[in-house]
Coordinates of C-alpha atoms in Angstrom, one line a residue:
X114 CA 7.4 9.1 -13.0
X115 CA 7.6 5.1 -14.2
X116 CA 8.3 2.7 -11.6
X117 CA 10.7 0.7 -12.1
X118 CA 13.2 -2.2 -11.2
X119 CA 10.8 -3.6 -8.8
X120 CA 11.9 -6.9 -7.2
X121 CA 10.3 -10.5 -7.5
X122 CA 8.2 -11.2 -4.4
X123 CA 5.1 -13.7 -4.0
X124 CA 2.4 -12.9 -1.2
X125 CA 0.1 -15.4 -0.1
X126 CA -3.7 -14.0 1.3
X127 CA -5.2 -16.2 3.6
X128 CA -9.1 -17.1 3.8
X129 CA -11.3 -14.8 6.3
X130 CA -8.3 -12.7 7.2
X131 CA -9.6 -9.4 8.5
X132 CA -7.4 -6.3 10.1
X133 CA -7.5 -2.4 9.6
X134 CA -6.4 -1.0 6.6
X135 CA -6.8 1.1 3.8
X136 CA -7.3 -0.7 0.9
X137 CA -4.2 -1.0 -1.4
X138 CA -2.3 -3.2 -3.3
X139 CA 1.2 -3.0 -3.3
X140 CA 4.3 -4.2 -4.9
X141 CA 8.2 -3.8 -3.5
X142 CA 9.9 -0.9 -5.1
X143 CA 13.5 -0.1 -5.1
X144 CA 12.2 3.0 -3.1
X145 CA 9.1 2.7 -1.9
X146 CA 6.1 0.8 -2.3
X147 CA 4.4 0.9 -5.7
X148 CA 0.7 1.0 -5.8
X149 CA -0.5 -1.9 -8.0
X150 CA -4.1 -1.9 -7.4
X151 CA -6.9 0.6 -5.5
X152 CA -9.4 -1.8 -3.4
X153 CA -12.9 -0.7 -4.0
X154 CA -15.4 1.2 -1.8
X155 CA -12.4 1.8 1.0
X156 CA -10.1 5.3 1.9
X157 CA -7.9 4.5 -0.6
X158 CA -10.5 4.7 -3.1
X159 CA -11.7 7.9 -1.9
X160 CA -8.6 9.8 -2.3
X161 CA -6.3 10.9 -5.0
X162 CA -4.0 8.3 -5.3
X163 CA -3.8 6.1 -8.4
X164 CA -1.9 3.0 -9.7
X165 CA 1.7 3.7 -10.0
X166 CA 2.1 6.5 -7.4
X167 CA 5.4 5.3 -5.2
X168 CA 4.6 5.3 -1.2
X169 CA 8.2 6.7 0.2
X170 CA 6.5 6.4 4.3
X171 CA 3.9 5.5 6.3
X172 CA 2.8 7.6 9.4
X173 CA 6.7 9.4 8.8
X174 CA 8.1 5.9 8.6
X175 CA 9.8 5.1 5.3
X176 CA 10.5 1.1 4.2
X177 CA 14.7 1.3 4.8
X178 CA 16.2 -1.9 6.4
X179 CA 12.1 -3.6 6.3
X180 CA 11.6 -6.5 4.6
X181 CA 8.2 -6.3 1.9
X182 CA 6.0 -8.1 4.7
X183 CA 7.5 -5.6 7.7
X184 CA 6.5 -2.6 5.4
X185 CA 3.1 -3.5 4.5
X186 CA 2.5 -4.6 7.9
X187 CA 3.0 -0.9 8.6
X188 CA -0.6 0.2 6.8
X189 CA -2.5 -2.6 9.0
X190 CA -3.6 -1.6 12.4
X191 CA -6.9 -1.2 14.4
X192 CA -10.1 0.3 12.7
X193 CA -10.3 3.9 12.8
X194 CA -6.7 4.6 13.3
X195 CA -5.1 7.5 11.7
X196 CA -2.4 6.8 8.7
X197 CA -0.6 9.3 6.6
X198 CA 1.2 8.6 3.6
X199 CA 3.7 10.2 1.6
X200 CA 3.6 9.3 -1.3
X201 CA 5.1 10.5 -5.5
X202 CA 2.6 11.0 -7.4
X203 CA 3.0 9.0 -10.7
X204 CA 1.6 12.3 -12.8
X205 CA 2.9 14.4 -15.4
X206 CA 5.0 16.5 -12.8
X207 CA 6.2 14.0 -10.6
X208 CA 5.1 15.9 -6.5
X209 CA 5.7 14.8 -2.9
X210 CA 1.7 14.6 -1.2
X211 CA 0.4 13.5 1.7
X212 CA -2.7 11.4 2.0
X213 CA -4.3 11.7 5.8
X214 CA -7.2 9.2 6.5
X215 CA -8.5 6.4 8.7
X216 CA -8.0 2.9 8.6
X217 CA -11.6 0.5 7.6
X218 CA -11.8 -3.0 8.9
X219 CA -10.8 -5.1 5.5
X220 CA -11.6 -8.7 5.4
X221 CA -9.7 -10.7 2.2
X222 CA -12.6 -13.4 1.7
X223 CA -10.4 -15.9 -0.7
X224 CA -7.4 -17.3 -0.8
X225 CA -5.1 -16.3 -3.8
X226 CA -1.4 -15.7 -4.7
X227 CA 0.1 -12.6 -6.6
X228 CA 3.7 -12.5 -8.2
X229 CA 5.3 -9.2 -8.9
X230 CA 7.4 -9.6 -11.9
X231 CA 10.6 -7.6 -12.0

């Protein structure tokens, strides 16, 4: 399933920022968050999900009425916290899954800006 129509955001990562997490990058869908990038050595990288799967809710909560920053503020919380994701699958046969895991301590070590394109 091909994401698409994904709006035009900017996020800005600040030096020495550290919080729990599970190592995603994301970009705002018109649904859901699409996965744009899979942080090394972290849960995320562990598991089955790839770029371009499409996060519909985090820990049952989905993204309606949340602006981009209130939804990913949604996978940060303490260290060893559970999350579960539901997520589509961006495979042949597009699925509904579940991810389960625990939140690492993530620390962004540079400062940097990313634009999503629409």
């Amino acid at each position: 399933m091909a994401l698409m129509a994904f709006a035009l955001c900017a996020t800005t990562l600040f030096a020495d920022e550290s919080f729990g997490g599970i190592g995603l990058v994301v970009q705002d869908g018109n649904i859901g968050l699409g996965i744009e990038a899979i942080i090394p050595n972290t849960p995320a990288a562990k598991s089955e999900l790839k770029v371009g799967d499409l996060i519909i809710a985090v820990d049952g909560k989905g993204f309606e009425n949340l602006s981009f920053e209130q939804s990913v503020s949604l996978f940060r919380d303490v260290k060893n916290k559970p999350i579960v994701l539901t997520y589509i699958s961006d495979g042949d046969t597009p699925m509904v899954k579940l991810f389960i895991t625990t939140r690492n301590l993530l620390v962004v070590k540079h400062i940097g800006r990313c634009l999503l394109h629409a």
